[in-house]
Coordinates of C-alpha atoms in Angstrom, one line a residue:
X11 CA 10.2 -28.2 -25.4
X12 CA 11.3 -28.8 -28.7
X13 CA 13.4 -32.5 -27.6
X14 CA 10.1 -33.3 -25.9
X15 CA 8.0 -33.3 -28.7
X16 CA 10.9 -34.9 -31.0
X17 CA 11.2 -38.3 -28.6
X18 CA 7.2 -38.3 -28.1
X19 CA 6.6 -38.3 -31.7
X20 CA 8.9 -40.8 -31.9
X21 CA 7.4 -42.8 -29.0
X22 CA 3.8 -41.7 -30.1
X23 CA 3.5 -40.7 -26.6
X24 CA 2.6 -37.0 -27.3
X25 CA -1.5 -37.0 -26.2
X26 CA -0.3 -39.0 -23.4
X27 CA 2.0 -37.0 -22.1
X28 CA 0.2 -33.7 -22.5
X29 CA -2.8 -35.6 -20.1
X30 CA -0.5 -36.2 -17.8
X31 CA 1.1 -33.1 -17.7
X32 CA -2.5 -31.8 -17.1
X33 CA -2.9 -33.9 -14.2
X34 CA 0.7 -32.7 -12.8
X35 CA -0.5 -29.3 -12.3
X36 CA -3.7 -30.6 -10.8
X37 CA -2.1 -32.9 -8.3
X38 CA 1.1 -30.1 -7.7
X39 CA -1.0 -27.0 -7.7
X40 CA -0.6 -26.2 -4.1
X41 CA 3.3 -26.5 -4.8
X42 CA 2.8 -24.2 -7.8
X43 CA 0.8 -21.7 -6.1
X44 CA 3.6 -21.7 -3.3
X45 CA 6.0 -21.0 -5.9
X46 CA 4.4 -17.9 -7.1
X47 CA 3.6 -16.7 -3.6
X48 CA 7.8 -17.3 -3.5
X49 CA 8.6 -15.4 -6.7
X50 CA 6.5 -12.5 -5.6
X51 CA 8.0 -12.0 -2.6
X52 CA 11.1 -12.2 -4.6
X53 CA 9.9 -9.6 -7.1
X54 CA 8.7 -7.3 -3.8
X55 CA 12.6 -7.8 -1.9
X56 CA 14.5 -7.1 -4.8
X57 CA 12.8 -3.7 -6.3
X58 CA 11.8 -2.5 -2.5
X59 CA 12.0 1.1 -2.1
X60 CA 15.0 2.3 0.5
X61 CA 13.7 5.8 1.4
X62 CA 10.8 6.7 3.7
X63 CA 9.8 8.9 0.7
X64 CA 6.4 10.8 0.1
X65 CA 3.6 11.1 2.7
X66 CA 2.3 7.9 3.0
X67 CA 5.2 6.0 3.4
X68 CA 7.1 7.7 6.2
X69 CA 3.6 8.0 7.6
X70 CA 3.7 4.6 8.4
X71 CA 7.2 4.2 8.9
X72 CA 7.7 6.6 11.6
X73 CA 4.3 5.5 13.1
X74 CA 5.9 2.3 13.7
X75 CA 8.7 4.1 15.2
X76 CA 6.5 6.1 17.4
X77 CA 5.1 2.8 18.5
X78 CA 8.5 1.2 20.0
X79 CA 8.6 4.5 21.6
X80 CA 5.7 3.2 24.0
X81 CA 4.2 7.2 23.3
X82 CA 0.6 7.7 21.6
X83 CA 2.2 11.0 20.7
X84 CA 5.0 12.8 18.8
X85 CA 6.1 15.6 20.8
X86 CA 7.7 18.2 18.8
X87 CA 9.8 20.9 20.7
X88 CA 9.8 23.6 17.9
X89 CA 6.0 23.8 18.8
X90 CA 6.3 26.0 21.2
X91 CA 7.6 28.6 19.2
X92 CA 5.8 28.5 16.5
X93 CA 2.1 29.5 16.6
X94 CA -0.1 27.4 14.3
X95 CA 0.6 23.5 14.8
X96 CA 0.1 22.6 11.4
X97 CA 3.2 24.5 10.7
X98 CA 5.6 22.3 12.4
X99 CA 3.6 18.7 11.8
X100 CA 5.0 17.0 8.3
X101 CA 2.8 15.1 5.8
X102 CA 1.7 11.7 7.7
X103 CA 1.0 13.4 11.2
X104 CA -1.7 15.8 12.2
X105 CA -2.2 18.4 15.4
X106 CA -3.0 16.4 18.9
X107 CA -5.4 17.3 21.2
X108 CA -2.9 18.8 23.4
X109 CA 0.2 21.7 22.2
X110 CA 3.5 20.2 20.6
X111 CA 1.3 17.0 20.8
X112 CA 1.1 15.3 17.6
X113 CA -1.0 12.1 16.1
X114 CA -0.5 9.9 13.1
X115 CA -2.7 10.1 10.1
X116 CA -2.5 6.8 9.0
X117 CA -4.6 3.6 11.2
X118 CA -2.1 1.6 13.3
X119 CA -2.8 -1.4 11.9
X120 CA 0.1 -1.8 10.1
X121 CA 2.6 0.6 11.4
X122 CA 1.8 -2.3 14.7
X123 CA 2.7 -4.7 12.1
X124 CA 6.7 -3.1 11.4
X125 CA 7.2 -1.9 15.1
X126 CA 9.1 -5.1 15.8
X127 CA 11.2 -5.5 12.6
X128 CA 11.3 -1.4 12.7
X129 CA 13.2 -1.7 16.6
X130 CA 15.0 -4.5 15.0
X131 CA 16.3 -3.2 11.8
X132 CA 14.6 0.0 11.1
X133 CA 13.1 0.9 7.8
X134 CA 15.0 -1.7 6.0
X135 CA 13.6 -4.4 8.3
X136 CA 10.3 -2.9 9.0
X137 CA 9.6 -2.9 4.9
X138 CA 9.5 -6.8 4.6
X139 CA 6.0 -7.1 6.1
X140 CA 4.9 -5.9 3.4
X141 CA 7.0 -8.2 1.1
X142 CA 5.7 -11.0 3.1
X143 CA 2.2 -9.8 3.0
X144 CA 2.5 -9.7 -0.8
X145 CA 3.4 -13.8 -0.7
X146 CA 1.1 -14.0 1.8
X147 CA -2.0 -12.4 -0.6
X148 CA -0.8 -14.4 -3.5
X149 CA -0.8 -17.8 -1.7
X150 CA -4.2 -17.2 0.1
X151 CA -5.5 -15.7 -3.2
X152 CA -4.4 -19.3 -5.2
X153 CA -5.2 -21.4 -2.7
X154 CA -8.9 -20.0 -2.7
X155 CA -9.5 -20.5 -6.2
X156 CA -8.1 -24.3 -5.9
X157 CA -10.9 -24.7 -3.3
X158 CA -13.7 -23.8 -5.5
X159 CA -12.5 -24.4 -9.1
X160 CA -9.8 -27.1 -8.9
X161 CA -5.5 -26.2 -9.3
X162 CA -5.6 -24.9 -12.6
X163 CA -7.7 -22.5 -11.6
X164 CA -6.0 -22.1 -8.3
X165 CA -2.1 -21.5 -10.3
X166 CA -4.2 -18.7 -12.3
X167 CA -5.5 -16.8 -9.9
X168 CA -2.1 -16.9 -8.1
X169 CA -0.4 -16.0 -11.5
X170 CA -3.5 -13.4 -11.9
X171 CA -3.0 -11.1 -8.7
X172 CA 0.8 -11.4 -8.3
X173 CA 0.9 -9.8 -11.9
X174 CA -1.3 -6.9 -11.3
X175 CA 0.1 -3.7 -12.4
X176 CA -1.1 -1.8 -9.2
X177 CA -0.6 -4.9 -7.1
X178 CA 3.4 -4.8 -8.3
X179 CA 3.6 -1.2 -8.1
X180 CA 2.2 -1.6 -4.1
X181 CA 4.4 -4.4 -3.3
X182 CA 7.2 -2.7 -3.3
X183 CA 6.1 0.3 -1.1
X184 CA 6.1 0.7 2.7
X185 CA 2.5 1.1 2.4
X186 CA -0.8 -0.4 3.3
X187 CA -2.8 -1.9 0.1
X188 CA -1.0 -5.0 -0.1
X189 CA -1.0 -6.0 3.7
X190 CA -4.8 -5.7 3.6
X191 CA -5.2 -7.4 0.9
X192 CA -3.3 -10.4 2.9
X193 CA -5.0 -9.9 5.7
X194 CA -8.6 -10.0 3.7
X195 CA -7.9 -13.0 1.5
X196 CA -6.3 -15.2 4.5
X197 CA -9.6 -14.0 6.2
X198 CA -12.0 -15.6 3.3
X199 CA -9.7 -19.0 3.0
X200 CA -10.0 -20.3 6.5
X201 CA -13.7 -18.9 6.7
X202 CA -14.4 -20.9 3.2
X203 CA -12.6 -23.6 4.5
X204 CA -15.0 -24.7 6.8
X205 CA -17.7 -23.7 4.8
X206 CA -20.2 -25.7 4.0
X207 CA -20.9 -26.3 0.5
X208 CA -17.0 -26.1 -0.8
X209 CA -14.8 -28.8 -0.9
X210 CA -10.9 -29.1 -1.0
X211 CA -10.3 -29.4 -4.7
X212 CA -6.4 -28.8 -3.7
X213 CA -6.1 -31.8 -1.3
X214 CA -9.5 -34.0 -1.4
X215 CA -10.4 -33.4 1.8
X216 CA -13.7 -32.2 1.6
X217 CA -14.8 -28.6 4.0
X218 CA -17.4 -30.2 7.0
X219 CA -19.0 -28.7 9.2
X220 CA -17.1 -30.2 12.0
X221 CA -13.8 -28.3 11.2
X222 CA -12.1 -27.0 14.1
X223 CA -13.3 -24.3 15.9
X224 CA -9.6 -22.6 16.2
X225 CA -10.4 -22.1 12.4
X226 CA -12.8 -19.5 13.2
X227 CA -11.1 -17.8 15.9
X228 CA -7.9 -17.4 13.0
X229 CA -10.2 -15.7 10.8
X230 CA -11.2 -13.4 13.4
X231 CA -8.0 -12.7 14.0
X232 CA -6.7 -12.0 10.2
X233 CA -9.6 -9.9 9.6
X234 CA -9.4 -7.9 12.8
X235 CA -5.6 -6.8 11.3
X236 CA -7.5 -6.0 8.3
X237 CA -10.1 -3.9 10.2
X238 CA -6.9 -2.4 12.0
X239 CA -5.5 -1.7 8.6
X240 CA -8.1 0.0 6.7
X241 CA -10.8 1.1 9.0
X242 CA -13.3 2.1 6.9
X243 CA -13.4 -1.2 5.4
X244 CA -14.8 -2.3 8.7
X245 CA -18.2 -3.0 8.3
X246 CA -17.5 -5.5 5.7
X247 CA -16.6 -7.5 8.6
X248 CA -20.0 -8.9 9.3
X249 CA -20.1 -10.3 5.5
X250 CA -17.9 -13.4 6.2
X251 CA -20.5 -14.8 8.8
X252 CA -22.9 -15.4 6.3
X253 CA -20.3 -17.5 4.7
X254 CA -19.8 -19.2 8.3
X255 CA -23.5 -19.9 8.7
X256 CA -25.6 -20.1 11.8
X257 CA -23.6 -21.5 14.8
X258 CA -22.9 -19.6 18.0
X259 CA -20.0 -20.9 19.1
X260 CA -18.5 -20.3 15.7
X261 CA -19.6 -16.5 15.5
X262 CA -18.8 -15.5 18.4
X263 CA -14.9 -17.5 18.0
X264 CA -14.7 -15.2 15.0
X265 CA -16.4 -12.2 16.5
X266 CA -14.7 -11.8 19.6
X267 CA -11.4 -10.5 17.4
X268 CA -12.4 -8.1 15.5
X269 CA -14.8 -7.0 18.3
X270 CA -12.2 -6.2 20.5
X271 CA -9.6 -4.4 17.4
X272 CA -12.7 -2.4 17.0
X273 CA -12.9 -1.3 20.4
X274 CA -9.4 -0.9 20.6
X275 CA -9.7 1.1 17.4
X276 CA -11.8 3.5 18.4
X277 CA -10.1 3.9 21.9
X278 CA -7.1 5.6 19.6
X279 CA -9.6 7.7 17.6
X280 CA -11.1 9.0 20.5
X281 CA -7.4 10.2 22.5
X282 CA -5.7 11.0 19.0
X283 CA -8.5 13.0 17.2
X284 CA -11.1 13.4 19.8
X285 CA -13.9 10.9 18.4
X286 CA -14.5 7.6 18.2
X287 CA -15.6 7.6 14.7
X288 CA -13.2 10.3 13.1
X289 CA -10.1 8.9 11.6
X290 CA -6.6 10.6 10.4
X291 CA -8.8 11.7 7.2
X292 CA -11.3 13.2 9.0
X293 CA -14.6 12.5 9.8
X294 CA -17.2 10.5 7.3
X295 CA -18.9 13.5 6.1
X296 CA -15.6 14.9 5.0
X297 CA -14.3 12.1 2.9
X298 CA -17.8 10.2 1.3
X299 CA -19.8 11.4 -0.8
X300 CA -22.6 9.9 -3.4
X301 CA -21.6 12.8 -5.3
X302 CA -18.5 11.3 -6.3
X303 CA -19.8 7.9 -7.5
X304 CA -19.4 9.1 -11.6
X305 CA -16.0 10.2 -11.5
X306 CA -14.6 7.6 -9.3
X307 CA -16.3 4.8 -11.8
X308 CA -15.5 6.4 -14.7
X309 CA -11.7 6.3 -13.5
X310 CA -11.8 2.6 -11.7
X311 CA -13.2 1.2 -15.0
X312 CA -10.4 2.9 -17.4
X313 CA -7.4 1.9 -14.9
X314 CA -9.2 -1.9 -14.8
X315 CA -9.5 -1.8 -18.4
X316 CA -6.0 -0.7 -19.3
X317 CA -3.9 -2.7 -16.4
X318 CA -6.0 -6.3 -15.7
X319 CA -8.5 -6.5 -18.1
X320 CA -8.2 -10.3 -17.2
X321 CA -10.1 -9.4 -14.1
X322 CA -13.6 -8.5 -16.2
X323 CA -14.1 -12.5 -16.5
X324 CA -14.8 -12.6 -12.8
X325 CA -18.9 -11.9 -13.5
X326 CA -18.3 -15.6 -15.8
X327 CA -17.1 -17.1 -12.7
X328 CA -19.5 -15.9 -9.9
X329 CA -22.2 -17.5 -12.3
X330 CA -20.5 -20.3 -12.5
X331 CA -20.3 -20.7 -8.6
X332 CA -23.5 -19.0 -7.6
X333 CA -24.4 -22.7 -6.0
X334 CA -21.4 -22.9 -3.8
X335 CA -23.0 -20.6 -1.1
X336 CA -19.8 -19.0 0.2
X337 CA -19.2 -17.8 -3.3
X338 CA -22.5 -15.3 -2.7
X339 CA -20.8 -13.7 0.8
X340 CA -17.2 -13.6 -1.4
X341 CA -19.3 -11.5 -4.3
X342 CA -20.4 -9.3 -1.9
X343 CA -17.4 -8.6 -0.4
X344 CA -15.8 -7.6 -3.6
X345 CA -18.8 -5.6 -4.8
X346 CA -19.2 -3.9 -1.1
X347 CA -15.8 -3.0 -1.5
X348 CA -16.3 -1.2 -4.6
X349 CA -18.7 0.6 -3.2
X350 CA -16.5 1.6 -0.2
X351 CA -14.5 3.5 -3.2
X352 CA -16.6 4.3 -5.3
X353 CA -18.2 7.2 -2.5
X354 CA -14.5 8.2 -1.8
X355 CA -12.5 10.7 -2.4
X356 CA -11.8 11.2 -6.0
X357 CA -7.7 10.7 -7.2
X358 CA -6.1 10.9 -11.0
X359 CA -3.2 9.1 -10.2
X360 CA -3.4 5.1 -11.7
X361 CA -2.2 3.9 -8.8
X362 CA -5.3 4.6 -6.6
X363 CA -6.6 1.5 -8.0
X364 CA -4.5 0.2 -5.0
X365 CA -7.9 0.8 -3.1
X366 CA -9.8 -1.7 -4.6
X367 CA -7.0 -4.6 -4.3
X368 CA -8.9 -7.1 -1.8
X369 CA -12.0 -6.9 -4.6
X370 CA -9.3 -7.5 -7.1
X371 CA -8.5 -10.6 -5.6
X372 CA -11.4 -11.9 -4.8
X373 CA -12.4 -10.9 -8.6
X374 CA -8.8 -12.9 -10.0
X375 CA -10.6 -15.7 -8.1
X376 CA -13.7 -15.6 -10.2
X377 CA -11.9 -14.6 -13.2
X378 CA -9.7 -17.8 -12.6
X379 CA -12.7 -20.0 -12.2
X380 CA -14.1 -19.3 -15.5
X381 CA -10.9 -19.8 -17.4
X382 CA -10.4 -23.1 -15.9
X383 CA -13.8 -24.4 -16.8
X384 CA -13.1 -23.1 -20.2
X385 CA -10.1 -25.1 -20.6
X386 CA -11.9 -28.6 -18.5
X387 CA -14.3 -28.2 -21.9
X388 CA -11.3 -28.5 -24.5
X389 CA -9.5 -32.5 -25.4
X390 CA -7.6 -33.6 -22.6
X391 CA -4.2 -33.5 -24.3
X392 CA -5.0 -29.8 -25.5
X393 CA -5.4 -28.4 -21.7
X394 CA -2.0 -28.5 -20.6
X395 CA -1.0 -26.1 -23.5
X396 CA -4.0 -23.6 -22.7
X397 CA -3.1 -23.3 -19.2
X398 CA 0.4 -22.1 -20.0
X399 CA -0.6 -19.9 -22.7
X400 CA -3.0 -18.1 -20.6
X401 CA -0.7 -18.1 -18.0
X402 CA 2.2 -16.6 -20.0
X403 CA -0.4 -14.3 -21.4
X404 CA -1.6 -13.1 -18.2
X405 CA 2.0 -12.7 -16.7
X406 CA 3.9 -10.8 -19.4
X407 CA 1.6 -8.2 -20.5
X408 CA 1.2 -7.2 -16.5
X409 CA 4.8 -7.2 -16.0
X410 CA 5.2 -5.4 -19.0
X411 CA 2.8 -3.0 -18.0
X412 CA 4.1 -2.5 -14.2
X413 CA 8.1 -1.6 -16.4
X414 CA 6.1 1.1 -18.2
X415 CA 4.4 2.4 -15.5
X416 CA 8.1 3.1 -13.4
X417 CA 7.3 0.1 -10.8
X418 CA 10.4 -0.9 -10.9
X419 CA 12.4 2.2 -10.5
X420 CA 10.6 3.9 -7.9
X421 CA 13.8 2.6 -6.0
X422 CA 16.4 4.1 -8.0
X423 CA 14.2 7.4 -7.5
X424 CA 13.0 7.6 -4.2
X425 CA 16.5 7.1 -3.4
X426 CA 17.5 10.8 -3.3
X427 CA 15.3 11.0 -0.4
X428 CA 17.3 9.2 1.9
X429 CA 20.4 11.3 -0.1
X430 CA 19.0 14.1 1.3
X431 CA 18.4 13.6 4.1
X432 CA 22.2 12.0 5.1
X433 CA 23.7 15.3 3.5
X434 CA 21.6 17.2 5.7
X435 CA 21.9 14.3 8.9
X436 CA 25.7 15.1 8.2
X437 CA 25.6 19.2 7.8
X438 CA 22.4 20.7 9.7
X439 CA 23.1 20.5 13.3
X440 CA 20.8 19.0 15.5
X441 CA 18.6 22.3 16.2
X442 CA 18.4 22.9 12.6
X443 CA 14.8 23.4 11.1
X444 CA 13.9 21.9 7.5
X445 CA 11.1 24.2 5.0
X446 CA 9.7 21.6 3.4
X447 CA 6.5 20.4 1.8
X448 CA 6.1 17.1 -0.3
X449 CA 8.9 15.3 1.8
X450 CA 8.6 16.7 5.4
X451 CA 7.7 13.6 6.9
X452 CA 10.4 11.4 5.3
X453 CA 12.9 14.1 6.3
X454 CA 11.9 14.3 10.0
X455 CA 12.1 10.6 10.2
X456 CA 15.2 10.0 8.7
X457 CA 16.9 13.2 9.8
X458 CA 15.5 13.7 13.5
X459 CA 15.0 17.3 12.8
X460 CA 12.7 19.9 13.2
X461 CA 10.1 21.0 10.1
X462 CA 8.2 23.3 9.1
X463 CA 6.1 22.8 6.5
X464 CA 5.6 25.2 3.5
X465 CA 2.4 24.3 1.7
X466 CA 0.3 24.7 4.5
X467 CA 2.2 28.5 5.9
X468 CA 0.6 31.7 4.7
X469 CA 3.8 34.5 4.0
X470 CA 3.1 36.1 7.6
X471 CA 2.9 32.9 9.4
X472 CA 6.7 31.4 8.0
X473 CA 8.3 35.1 8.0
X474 CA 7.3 35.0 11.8
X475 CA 8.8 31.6 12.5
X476 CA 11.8 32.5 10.2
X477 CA 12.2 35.5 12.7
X478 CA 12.0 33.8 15.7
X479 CA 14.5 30.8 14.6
X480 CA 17.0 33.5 13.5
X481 CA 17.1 35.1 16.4
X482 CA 17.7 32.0 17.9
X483 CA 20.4 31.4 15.9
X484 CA 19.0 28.0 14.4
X485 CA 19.8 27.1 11.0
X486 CA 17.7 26.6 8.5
X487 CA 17.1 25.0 5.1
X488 CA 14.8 24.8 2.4
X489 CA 14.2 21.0 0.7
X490 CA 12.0 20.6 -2.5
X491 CA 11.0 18.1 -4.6
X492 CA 11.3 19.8 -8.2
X493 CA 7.7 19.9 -9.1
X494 CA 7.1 22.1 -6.1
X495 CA 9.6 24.8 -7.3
X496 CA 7.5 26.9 -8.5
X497 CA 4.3 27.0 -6.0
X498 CA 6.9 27.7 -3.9
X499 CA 7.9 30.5 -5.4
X500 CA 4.3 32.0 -6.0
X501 CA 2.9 31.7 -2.8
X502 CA 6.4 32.6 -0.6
X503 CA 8.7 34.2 -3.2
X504 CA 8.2 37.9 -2.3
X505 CA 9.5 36.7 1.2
X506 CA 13.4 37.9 0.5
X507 CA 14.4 35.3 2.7
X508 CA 13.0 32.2 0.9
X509 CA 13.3 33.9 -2.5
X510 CA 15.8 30.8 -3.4
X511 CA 17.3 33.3 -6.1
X512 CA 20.8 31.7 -4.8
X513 CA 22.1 28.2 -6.2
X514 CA 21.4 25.4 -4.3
X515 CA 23.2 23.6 -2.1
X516 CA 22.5 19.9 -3.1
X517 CA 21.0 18.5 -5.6
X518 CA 20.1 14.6 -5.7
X519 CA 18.0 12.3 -7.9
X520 CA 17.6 11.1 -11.5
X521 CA 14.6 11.3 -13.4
X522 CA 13.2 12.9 -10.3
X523 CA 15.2 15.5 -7.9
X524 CA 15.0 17.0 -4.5
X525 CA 17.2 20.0 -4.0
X526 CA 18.5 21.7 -0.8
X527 CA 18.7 25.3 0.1
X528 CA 20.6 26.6 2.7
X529 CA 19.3 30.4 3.7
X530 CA 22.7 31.8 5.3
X531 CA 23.3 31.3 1.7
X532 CA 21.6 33.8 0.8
X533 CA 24.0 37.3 2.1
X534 CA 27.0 35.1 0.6
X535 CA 25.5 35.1 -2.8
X536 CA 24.5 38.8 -2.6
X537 CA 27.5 39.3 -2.0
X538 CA 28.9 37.7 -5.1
X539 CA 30.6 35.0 -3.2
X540 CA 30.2 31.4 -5.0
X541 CA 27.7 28.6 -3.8
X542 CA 28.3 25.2 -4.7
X543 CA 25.9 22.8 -5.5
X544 CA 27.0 19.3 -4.6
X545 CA 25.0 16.9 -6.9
X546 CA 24.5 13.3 -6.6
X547 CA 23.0 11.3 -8.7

């Protein structure tokens, strides 16, 4: 930088060069965008988690599994044994209709999306749709903001959402946020692109109402994966026809997908839970309510606030494209989406501002748009400069942010999960039962063996199946994250035989640790016999 402006001092070629550098990024912003898309999917591969750990992702993860199996249902042998189901089924599944029947929690949407790479490679493979879908948001995201606004504002709406905190911190998870967020945005840019009223800033050509009507049945398609993904975002699914306008044969091109994921949808709903229109979560009644509109603003607008703040412009943009009819359907979208949320479930946790990230998007879009058209206003040789200082300014304080917040070692401790379960893989036999809570689904998937889960078993109901295992001479272990020590303890300590009063067995993890207990462990200490704890970092 600093040899540049030396020799165009010298050659008084300074202003010039600054206007043409502003009409580089113009003409190249496609390329550019591309290139973020790239570096995201970059960021996603190399900070990926390895272990199927927590609920959600080995929900999805052994979902996909279950789907290669060609079975709607886990079966689970220990079942039979064991009175209550919810006993034996592990965070991510729930009782089937049937005994030793068991369903997923989670919508098949994307678990569908890993069952290939998940026969081909397993979890490893299986992870890099969502590292793909993260590209794939950024790209689609970029691309849409170069439509309406030009490819400076197309580069910083790209830069915008592949900075996110939350969108970082889901990128690199087996989970669904950022797949529906690709799935939604490549929904709106082949939907805007044969709009009418928007042109292709990007490449000149401008959107007609002649465009193909292939373009149409795509969009269908992407947002019947989205539907697939996040079901109770499936309503929203009538707002892009407004942005398609009136024509028959293009409604019902787009309409016949997600008509038919719908259908297919709640086909699953109705053998898995018994209804069409109950979910995993349980039913509607269950999980919305207007009561929790206060807290769950109140929380959205803090986490906004303190991770993207950028994303507040967005209201500047949407005035500034309220002409450009699609941008009306797009602004409902975001705000219906919102709204989706803001009836929901209340969380705590930061990172539930995952459930807003297709509105995010659409609102680094806006946001993008109104920074653009504040930089068209300044001297040509002057707008060059802006756009990299806002992009730099947008970039490092979100990456900065994501370091602070752990997003990029949740790797390096999720990976005493998969520890785990290889210790016990290599010691339980194969009719060995796992006590276990937090990580009872990641340890059935990666293990093969038989839970039973301690949060939800009352001190009769696990002394009972203890019993019966005993008798049967299966082994059995106890596994807990460290946080769950304790409730442990209070609600099944007085049971002798989980008392855990011996040492552990293994011990894994850094800054957060899982430890093992083994129960035959238990008359060796008593009788003053040493256990070793094998710990890994």
């Amino acid at each position: 930088m600093g040899a540049w402006w030396l020799l165009a001092r010298r050659a008084r070629s300074v202003s010039a060069d600054l206007v043409g550098a502003a009409a580089a990024v113009e003409r190249g912003a496609p390329a550019l965008v591309i290139a973020v898309a790239v570096a995201s999917a970059v960021g996603s591969a190399a900070f990926a988690t390895a272990s199927a750990a927590g609920a959600d992702a080995s929900g999805y993860l052994s979902e996909a599994g279950q789907w290669t199996s060609g079975q709607l249902f886990y079966r689970e042998p220990l079942a039979a044994t064991v009175g209550d189901p919810w006993l034996t089924t592990p965070l991510g599944w729930r009782p089937g209709p049937h005994a030793g029947l068991q369903a997923p929690t989670y919508p098949p949407g994307l678990p569908l999306l890993m069952a290939l790479p998940h026969a081909a490679g397993g979890a490893a493979a299986a992870r890099w749709v969502v590292t793909l879908a993260a590209a794939l948001a950024v790209w689609a995201t970029g691309l849409m903001a170069t439509r309406f606004a030009g490819g400076i504002a197309g580069v910083i709406a790209a830069v915008a959402i592949a900075t996110t905190p939350v969108f970082l911190f889901q990128s690199v998870q087996p989970m669904s946020d950022v797949p529906v967020t690709a799935a939604w945005m490549l929904t709106w840019l082949l939907v805007l692109r044969q709009a009418s009223g928007i042109g292709d800033r990007g490449s000149g050509v401008a959107a007609r109402g002649d465009q193909p009507l292939g373009l149409s049945f795509l969009a269908g398609i992407s947002c019947a994966i989205a539907v697939m993904i996040r079901p109770n975002l499936a309503p929203l699914a009538a707002v892009p026809l407004f942005a398609i306008g009136f024509n028959i044969r293009r409604l019902v091109a787009f309409s016949l997908p997600v008509a038919l994921a719908g259908l297919a949808l709640m086909w699953l709903q109705w053998h898995w839970y018994g209804s069409p229109l109950r979910s995993g979560y349980g039913s509607a009644d269950e999980l919305f309510t207007l009561a929790n509109i206060g807290a769950n603003a109140a929380r959205y607008s803090v986490w906004l606030v303190t991770t993207s703040p950028l994303l507040l412009a967005a209201p500047a943009g949407i005035w500034l494209a309220w002409r450009q009819p699609p941008s009306k359907a797009l602004a409902a979208f975001a705000a219906l989406v919102v709204a989706a949320y803001l009836v929901y479930a209340v969380f705590e946790v930061w990172s539930y501002l995952r459930f807003l990230l297709p509105a995010m998007a659409v609102a680094a879009v806006f946001a993008a748009m109104a920074i653009a058209a504040a930089i068209g206003r300044l001297p040509s040789p002057m707008r060059v400069m802006a756009t990299l200082a806002v992009i730099l300014g947008i970039a490092a304080p979100g990456i900065s942010q994501a370091r602070a917040l752990e997003t990029f070692r949740l790797a390096d401790q999720q990976r005493r999960v998969a520890q785990v379960a290889n210790f016990l893989s290599t010691t339980l036999p194969a009719d060995g039962v796992v006590v276990s809570g937090e990580q009872s689904g990641a340890l059935r998937y990666h293990t093969g063996r038989s839970i039973l889960r301690w949060d939800v078993a009352s001190p009769g109901a696990l002394a009972a199946a203890l019993a019966v295992l005993n008798a049967a001479g299966r082994p059995v272990v106890v596994a807990l994250d460290a946080w769950e020590y304790e409730p442990f303890r209070a609600r099944l300590g007085a049971l002798p035989a989980v008392s855990l009063e011996w040492p552990s067995v293994f011990d894994a993890g850094t800054s957060h640790r899982t430890r093992v207990w083994r129960l035959s462990d238990r008359d060796r200490f008593l009788r003053g016999e040493h256990v070793q704890t094998l710990r890994q970092p």
